[in-house]
PDB file of C-alpha atoms and ligand atoms in Angstrom:
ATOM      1  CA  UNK A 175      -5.076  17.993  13.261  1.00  0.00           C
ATOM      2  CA  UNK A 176      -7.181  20.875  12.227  1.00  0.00           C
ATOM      3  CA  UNK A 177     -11.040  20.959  13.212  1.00  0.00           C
ATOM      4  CA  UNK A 178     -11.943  20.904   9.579  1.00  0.00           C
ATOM      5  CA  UNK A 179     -11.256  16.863   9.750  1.00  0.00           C
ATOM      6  CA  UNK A 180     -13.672  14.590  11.771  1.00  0.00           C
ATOM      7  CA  UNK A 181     -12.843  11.648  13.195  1.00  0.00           C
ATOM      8  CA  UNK A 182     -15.270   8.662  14.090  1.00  0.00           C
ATOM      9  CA  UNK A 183     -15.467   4.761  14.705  1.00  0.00           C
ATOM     10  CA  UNK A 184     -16.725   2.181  12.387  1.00  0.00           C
ATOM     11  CA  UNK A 185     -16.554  -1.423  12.945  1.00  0.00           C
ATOM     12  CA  UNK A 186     -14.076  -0.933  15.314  1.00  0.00           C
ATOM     13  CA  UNK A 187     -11.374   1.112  13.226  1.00  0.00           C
ATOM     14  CA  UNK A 188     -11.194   4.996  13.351  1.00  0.00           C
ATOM     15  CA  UNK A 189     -11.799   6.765  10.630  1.00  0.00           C
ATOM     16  CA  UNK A 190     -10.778  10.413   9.669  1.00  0.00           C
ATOM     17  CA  UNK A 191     -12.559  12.253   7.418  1.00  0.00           C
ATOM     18  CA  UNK A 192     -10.620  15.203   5.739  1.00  0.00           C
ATOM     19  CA  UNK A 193     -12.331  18.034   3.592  1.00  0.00           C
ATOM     20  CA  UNK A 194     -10.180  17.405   0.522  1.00  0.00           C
ATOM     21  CA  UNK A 195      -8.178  14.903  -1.112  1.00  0.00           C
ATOM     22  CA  UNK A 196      -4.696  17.525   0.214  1.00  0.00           C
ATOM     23  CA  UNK A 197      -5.891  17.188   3.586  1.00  0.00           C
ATOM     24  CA  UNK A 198      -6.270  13.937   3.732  1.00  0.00           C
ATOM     25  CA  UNK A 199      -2.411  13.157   2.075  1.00  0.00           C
ATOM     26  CA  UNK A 200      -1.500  15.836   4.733  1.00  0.00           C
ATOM     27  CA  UNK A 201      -2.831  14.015   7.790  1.00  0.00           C
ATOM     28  CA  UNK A 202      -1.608  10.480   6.009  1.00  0.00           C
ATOM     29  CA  UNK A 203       2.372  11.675   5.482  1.00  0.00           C
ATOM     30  CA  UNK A 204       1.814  13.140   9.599  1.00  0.00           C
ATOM     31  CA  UNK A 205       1.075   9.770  10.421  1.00  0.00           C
ATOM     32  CA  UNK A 206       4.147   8.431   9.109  1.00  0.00           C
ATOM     33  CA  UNK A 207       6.679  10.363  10.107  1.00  0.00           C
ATOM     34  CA  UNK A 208       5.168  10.068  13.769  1.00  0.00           C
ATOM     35  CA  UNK A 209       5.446   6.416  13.177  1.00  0.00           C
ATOM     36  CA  UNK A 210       9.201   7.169  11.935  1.00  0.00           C
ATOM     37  CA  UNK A 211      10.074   9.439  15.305  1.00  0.00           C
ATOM     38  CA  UNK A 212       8.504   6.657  17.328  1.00  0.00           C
ATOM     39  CA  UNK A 213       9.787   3.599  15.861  1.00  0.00           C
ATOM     40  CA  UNK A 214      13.530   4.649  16.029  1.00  0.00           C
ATOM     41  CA  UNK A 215      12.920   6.283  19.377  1.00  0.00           C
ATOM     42  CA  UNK A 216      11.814   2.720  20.597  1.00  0.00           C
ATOM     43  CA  UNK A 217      13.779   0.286  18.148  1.00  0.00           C
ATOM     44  CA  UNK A 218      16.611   2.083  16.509  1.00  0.00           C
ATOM     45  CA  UNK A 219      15.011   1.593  12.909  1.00  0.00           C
ATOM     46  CA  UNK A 220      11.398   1.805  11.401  1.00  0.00           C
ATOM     47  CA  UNK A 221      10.292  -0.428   8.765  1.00  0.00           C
ATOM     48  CA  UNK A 222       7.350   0.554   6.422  1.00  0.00           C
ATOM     49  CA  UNK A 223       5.281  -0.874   3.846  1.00  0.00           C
ATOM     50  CA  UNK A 224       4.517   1.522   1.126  1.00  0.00           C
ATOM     51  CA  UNK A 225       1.925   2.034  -1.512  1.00  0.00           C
ATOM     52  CA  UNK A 226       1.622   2.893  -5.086  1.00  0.00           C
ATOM     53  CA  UNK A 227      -1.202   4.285  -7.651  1.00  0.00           C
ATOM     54  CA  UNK A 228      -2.473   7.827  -8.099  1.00  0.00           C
ATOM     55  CA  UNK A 229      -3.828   8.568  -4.544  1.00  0.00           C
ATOM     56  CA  UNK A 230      -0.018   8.398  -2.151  1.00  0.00           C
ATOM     57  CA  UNK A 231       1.577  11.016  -4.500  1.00  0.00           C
ATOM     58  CA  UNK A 232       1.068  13.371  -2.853  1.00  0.00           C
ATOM     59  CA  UNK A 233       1.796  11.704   0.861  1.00  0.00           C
ATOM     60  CA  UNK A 234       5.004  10.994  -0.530  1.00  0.00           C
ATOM     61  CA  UNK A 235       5.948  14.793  -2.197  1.00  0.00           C
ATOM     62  CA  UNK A 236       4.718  15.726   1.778  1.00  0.00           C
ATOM     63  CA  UNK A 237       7.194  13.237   2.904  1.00  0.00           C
ATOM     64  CA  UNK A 238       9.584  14.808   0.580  1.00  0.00           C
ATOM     65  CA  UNK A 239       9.030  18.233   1.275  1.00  0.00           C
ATOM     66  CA  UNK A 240       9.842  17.035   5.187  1.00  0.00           C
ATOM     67  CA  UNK A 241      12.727  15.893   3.935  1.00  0.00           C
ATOM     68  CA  UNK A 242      14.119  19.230   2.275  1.00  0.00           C
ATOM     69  CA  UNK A 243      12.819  21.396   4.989  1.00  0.00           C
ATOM     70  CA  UNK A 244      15.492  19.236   7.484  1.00  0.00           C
ATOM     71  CA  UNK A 245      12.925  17.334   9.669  1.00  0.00           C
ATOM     72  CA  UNK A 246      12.815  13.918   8.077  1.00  0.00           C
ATOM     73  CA  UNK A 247      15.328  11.260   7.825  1.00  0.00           C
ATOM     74  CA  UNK A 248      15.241   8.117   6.104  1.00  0.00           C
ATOM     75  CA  UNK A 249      18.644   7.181   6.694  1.00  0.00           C
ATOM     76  CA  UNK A 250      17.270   4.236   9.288  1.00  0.00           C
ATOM     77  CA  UNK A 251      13.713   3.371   7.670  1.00  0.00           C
ATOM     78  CA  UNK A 252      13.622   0.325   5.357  1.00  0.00           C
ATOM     79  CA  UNK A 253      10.494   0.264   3.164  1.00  0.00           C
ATOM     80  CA  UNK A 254       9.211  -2.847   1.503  1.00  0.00           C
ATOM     81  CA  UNK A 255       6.518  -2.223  -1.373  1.00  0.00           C
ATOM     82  CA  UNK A 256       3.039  -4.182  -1.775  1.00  0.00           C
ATOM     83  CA  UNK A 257       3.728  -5.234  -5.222  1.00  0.00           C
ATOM     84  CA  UNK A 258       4.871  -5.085  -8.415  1.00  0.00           C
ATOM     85  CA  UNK A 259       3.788  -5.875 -12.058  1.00  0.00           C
ATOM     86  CA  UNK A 260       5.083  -9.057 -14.056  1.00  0.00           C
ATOM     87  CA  UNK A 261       7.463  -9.696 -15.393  1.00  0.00           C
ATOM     88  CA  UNK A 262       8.726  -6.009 -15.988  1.00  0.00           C
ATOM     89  CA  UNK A 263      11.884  -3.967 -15.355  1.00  0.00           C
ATOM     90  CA  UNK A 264      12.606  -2.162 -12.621  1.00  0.00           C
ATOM     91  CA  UNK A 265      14.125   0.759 -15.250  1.00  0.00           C
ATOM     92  CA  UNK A 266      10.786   1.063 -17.084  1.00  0.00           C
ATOM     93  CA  UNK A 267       9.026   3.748 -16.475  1.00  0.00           C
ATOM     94  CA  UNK A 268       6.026   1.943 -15.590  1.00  0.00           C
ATOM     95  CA  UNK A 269       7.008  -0.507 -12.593  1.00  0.00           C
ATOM     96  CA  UNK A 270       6.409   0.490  -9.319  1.00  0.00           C
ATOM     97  CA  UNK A 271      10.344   0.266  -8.433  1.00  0.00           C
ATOM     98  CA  UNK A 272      10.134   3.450 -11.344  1.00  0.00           C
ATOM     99  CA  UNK A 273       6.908   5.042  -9.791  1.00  0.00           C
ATOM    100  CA  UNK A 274       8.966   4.550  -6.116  1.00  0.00           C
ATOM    101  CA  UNK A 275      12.124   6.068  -7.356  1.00  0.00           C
ATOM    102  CA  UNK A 276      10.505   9.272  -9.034  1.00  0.00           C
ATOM    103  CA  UNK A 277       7.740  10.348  -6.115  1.00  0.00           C
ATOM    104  CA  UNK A 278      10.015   8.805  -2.834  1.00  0.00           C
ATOM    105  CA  UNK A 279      13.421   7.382  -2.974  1.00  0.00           C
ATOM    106  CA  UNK A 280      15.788   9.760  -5.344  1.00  0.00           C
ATOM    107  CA  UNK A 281      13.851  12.602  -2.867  1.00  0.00           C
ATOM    108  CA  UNK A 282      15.321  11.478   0.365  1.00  0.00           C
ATOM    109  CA  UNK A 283      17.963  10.092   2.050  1.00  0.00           C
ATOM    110  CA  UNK A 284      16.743   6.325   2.044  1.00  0.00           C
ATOM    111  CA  UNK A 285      19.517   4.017   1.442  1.00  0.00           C
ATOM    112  CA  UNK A 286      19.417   2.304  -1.904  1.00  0.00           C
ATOM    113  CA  UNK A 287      19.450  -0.864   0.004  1.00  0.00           C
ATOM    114  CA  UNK A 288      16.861  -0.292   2.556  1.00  0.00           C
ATOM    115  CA  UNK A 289      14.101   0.492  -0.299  1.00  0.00           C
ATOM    116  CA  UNK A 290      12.389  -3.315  -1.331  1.00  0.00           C
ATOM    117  CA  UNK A 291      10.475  -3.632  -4.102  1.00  0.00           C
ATOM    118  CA  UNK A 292       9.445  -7.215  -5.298  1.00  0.00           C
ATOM    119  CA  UNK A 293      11.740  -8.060  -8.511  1.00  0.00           C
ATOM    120  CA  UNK A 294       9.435  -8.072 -11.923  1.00  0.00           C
ATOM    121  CA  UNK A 295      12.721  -9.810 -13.628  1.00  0.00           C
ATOM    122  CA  UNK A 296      13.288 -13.016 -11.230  1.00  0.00           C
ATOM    123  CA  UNK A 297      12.836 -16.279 -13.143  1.00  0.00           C
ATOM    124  CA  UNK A 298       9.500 -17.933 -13.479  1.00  0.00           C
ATOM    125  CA  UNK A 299      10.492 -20.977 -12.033  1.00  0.00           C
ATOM    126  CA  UNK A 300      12.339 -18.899  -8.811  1.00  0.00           C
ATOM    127  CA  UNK A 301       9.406 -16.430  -8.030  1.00  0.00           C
ATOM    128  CA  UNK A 302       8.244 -18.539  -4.705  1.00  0.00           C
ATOM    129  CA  UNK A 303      11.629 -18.452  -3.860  1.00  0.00           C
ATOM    130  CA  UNK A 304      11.794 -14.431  -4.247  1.00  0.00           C
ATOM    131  CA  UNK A 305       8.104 -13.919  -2.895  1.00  0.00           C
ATOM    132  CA  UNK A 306       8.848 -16.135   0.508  1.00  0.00           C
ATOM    133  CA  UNK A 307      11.944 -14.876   0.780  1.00  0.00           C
ATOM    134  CA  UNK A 308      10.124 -11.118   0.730  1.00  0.00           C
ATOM    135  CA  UNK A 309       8.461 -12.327   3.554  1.00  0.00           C
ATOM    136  CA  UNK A 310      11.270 -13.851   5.561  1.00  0.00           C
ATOM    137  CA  UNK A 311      13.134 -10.043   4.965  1.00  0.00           C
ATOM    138  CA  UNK A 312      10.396  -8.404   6.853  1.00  0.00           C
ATOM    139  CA  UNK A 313      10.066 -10.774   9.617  1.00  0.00           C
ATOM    140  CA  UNK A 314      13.722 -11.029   9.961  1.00  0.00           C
ATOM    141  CA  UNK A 315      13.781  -6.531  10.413  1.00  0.00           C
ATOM    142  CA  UNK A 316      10.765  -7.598  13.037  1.00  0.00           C
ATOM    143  CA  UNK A 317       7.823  -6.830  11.195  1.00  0.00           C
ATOM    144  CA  UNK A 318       6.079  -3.354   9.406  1.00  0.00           C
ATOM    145  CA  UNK A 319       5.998  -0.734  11.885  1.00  0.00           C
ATOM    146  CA  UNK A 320       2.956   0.843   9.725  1.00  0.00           C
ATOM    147  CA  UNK A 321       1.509  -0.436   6.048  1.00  0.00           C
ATOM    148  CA  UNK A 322       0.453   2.036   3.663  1.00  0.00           C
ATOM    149  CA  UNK A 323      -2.767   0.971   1.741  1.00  0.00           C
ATOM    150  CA  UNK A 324      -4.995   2.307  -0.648  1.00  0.00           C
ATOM    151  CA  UNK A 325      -7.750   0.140  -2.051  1.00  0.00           C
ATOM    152  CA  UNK A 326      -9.138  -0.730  -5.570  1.00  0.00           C
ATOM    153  CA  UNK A 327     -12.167   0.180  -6.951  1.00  0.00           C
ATOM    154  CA  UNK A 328     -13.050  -3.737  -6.450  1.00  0.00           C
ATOM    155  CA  UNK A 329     -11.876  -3.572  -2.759  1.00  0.00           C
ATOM    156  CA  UNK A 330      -8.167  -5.073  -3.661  1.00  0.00           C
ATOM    157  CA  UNK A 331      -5.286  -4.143  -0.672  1.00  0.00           C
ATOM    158  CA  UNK A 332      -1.831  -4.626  -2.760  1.00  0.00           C
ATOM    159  CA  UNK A 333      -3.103  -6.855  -5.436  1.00  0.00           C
ATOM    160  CA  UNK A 334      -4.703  -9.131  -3.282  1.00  0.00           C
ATOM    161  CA  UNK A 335      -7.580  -9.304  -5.566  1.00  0.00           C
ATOM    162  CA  UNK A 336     -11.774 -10.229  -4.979  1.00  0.00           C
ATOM    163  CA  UNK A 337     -11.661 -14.158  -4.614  1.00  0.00           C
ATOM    164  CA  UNK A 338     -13.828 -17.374  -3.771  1.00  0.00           C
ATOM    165  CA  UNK A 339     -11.533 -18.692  -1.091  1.00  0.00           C
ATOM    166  CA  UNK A 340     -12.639 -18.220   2.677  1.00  0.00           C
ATOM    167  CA  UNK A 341     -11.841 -15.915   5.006  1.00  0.00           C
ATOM    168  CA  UNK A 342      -8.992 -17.794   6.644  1.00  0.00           C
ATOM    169  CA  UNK A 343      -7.108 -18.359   3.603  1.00  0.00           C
ATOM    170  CA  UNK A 344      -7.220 -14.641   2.366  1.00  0.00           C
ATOM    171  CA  UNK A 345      -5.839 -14.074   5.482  1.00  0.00           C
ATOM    172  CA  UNK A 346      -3.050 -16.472   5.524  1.00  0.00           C
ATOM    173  CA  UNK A 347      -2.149 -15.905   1.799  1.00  0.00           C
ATOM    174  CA  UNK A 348       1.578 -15.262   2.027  1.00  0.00           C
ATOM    175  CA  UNK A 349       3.909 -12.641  -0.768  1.00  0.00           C
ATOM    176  CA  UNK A 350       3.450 -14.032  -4.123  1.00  0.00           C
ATOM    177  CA  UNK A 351       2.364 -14.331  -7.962  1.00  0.00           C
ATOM    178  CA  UNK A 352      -1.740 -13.451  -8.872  1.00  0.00           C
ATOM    179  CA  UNK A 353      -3.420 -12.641 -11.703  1.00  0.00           C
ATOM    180  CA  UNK A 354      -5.109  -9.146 -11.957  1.00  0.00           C
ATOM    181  CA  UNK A 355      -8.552  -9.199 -11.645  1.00  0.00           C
ATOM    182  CA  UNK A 356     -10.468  -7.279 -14.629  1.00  0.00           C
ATOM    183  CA  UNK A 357     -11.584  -4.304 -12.587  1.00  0.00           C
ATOM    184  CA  UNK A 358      -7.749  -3.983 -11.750  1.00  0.00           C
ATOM    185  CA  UNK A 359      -6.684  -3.933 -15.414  1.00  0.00           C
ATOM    186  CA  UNK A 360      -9.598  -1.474 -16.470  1.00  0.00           C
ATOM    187  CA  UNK A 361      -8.158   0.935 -13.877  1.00  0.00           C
ATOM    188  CA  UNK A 362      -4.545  -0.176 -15.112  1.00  0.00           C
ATOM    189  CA  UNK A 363      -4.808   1.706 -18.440  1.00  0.00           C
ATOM    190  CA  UNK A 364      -4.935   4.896 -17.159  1.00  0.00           C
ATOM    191  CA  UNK A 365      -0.943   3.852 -16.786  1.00  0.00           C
ATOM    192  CA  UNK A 366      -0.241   1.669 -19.186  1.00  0.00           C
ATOM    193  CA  UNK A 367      -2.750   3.786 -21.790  1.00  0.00           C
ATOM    194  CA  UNK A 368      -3.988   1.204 -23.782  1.00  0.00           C
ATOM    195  CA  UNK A 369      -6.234  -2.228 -22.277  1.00  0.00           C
ATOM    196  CA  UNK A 370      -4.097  -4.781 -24.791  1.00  0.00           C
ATOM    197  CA  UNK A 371      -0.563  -3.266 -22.994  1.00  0.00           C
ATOM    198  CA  UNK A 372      -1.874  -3.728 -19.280  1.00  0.00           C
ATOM    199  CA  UNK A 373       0.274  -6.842 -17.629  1.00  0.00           C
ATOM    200  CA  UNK A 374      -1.815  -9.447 -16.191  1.00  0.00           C
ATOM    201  CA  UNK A 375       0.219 -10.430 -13.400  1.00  0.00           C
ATOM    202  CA  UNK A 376       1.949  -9.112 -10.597  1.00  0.00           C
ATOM    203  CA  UNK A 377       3.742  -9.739  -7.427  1.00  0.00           C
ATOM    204  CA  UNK A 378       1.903  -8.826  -4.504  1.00  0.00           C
ATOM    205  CA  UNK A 379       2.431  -8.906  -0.713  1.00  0.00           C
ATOM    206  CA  UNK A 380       0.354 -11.828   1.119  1.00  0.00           C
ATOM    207  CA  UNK A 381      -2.644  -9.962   3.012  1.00  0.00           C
ATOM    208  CA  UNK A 382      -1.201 -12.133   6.354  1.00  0.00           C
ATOM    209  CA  UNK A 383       2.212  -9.878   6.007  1.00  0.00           C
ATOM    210  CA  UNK A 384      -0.255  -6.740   5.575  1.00  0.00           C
ATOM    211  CA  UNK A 385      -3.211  -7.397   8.725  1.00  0.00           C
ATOM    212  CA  UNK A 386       0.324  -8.288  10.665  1.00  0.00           C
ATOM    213  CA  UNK A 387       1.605  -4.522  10.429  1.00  0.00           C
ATOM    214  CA  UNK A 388       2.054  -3.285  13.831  1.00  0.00           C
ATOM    215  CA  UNK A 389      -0.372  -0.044  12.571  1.00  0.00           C
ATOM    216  CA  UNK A 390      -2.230   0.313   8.697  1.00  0.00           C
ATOM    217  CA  UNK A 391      -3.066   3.572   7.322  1.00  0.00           C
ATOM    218  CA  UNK A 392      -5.602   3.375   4.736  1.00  0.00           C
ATOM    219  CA  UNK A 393      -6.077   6.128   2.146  1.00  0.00           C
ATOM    220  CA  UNK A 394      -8.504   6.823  -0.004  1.00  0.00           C
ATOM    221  CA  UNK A 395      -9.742   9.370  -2.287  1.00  0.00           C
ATOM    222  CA  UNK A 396     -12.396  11.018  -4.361  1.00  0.00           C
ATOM    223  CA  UNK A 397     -15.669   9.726  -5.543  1.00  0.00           C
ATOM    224  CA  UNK A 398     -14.789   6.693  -7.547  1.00  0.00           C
ATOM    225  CA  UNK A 399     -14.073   4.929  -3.974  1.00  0.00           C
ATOM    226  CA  UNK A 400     -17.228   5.775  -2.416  1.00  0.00           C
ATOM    227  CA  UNK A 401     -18.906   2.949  -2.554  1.00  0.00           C
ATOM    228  CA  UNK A 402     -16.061   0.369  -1.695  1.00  0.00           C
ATOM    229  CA  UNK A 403     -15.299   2.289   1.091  1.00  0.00           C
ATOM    230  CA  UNK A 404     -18.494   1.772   2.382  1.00  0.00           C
ATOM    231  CA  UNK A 405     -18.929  -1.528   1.961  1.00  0.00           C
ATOM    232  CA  UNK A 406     -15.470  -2.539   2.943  1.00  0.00           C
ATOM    233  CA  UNK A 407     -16.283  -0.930   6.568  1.00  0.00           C
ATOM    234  CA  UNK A 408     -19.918  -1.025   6.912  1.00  0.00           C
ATOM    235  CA  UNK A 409     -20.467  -4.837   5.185  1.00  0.00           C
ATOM    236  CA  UNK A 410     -19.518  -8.115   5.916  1.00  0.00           C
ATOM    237  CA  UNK A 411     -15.998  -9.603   6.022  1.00  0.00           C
ATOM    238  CA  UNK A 412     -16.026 -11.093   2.490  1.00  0.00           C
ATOM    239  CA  UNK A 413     -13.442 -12.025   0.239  1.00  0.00           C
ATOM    240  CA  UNK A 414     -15.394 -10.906  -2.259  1.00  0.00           C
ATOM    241  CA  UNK A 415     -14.240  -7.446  -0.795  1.00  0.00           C
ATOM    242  CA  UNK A 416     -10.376  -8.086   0.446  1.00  0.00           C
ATOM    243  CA  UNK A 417     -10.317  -4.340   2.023  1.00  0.00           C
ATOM    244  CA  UNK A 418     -12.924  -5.617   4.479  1.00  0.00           C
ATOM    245  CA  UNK A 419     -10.656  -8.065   6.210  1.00  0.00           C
ATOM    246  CA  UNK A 420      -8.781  -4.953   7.700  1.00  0.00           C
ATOM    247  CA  UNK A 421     -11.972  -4.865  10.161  1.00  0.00           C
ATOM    248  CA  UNK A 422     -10.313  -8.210  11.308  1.00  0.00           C
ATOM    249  CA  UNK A 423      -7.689  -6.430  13.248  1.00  0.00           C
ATOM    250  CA  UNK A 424      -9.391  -2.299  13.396  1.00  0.00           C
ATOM    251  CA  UNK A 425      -8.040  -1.481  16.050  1.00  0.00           C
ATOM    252  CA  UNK A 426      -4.859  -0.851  14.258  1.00  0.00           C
ATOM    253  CA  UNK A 427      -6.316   0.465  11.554  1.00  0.00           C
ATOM    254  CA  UNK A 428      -6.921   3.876  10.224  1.00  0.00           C
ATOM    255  CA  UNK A 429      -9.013   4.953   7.484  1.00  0.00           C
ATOM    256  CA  UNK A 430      -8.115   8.378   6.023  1.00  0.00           C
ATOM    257  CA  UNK A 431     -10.423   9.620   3.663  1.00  0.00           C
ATOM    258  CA  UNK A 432     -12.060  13.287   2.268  1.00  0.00           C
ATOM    259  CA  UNK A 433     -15.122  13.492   2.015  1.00  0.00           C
ATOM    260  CA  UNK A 434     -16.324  12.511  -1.358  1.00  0.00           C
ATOM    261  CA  UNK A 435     -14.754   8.888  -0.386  1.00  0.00           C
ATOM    262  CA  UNK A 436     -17.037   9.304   2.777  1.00  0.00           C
ATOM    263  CA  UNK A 437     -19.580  10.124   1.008  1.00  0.00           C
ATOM    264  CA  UNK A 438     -21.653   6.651   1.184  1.00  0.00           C
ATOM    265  CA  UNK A 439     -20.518   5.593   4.975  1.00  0.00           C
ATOM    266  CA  UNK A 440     -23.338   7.322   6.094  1.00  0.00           C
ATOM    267  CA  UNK A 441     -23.482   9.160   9.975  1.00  0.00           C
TER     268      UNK A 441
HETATM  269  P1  LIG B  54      -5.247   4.389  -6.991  1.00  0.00           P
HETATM  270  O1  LIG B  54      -5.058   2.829  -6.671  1.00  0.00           O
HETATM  271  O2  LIG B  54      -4.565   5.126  -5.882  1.00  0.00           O
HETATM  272  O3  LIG B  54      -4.525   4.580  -8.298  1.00  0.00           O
HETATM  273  O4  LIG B  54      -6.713   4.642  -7.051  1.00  0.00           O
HETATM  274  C1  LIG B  54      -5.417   2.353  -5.405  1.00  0.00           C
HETATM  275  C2  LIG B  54      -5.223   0.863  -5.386  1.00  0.00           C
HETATM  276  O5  LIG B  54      -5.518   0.199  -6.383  1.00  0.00           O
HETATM  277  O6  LIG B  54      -4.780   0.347  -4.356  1.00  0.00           O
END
């Protein structure tokens, strides 16, 4: 780590705080390939969660790059994504199964059938079958060795949206179907490029799957997320604000930011 990042404690969880946004993908993508050496040093096989959206690009062209240069294998990682929009196809160019395949999986050596995404084209009726059995995958390959997160302008982790249930709930909600919340589909047209195209639903992992994750990295990035940030690990846990549950478990969690993401956490 170079002295240009800081690193402190808040509410339990450490939190490094990168001078740009290229750092900060830097120092995430170090994480997990540590957590890739470590895990098959220990267990023969790591198991991620992974993120999508505009801020782990660059993590994953890092991860990428590792790959090329002859470092990085992902011939024994399994990843399982946080979500998925629905119903869509995995072959257009929107999903997340597309957004996967274009920044990780056609870039390294991960078998085709080791990289889980949840399935935008399962039958209505069958998606609690597909979401539990999500779940029951994961257990079954012994849980995530690390979850990659990045967090919604209104504090979502996957799309485990603001809500009025309590505490314990959020945290017990298992893999399955929600509706996006409106802050979600404001920021959604930046993809989709027009508010009447967004999809309304998705598939998202259950926050329990994600605060069970033996180690979460959470990035974040730029301006826009100063103020969540903030609140998510300086306020109460709400689940008004999903991302502050993480302070639930902190000491496995690490907050990667640069500093205009910082910029509201105060010293
Ligand atoms: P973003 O999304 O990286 O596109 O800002 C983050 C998120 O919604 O989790």
């Amino acid at each position: 780590m170079s002295s240009a990042e800081r690193t402190v404690q808040i509410s339990g969880s450490t939190v490094i705080v990168c001078p740009n946004a290229e750092a900060a993908s830097r120092v995430a993508a170090e994480s997990i390939a540590a957590t890739i050496d470590s895990a098959l040093k220990s267990r023969g096989k790591a198991i991620l969660g992974l993120a999508t959206g505009a801020t782990p690009e660059v993590v994953y062209a890092n991860l990428a790059a590792r790959h090329r240069a002859g470092g990085l294998s992902f011939q024994k990682v399994v990843t399982y994504n946080l979500d998925e929009y629905y119903p869509i196809q995995p072959i257009d160019p929107l999903s997340y199964r597309s957004y996967m395949h274009r920044h990780l999986f056609s870039r390294v050596d991960l078998p085709a059938n080791q990289a889980h995404v949840l399935d935008g084209t399962v039958p209505e009726a069958f998606v609690r079958e597909h979401t539990a059995e999500f779940d029951r995958w994961i257990e079954a390959d012994g849980g995530l060795d690390l979850q990659l997160l990045g967090i919604g302008r209104n504090g979502h982790i996957g799309f485990n949206e603001p809500a009025e249930w309590s505490v314990a709930e959020a945290a017990a909600a298992p893999t399955r179907l929600v509706e996006l919340h409106p802050v979600t589909r404001a920021d959604a047209v930046r993809e989709f490029g027009d508010a009447a195209k967004v999809i309304p639903r998705a598939l998202t992992m259950g926050v329990k799957q994600i605060l069970s994750a033996r180690a979460i990295v959470m990035l974040a990035t730029g301006p826009r997320k100063a103020s969540i940030v903030a609140q998510a690990l300086r306020g109460p846990v709400t689940t008004a604000v999903p991302a502050s549950l993480l302070q639930t478990v902190a000491d496995r969690v690490v907050w990667i930011l640069d500093e205009p993401a910082a910029a509201e956490l105060g010293s």
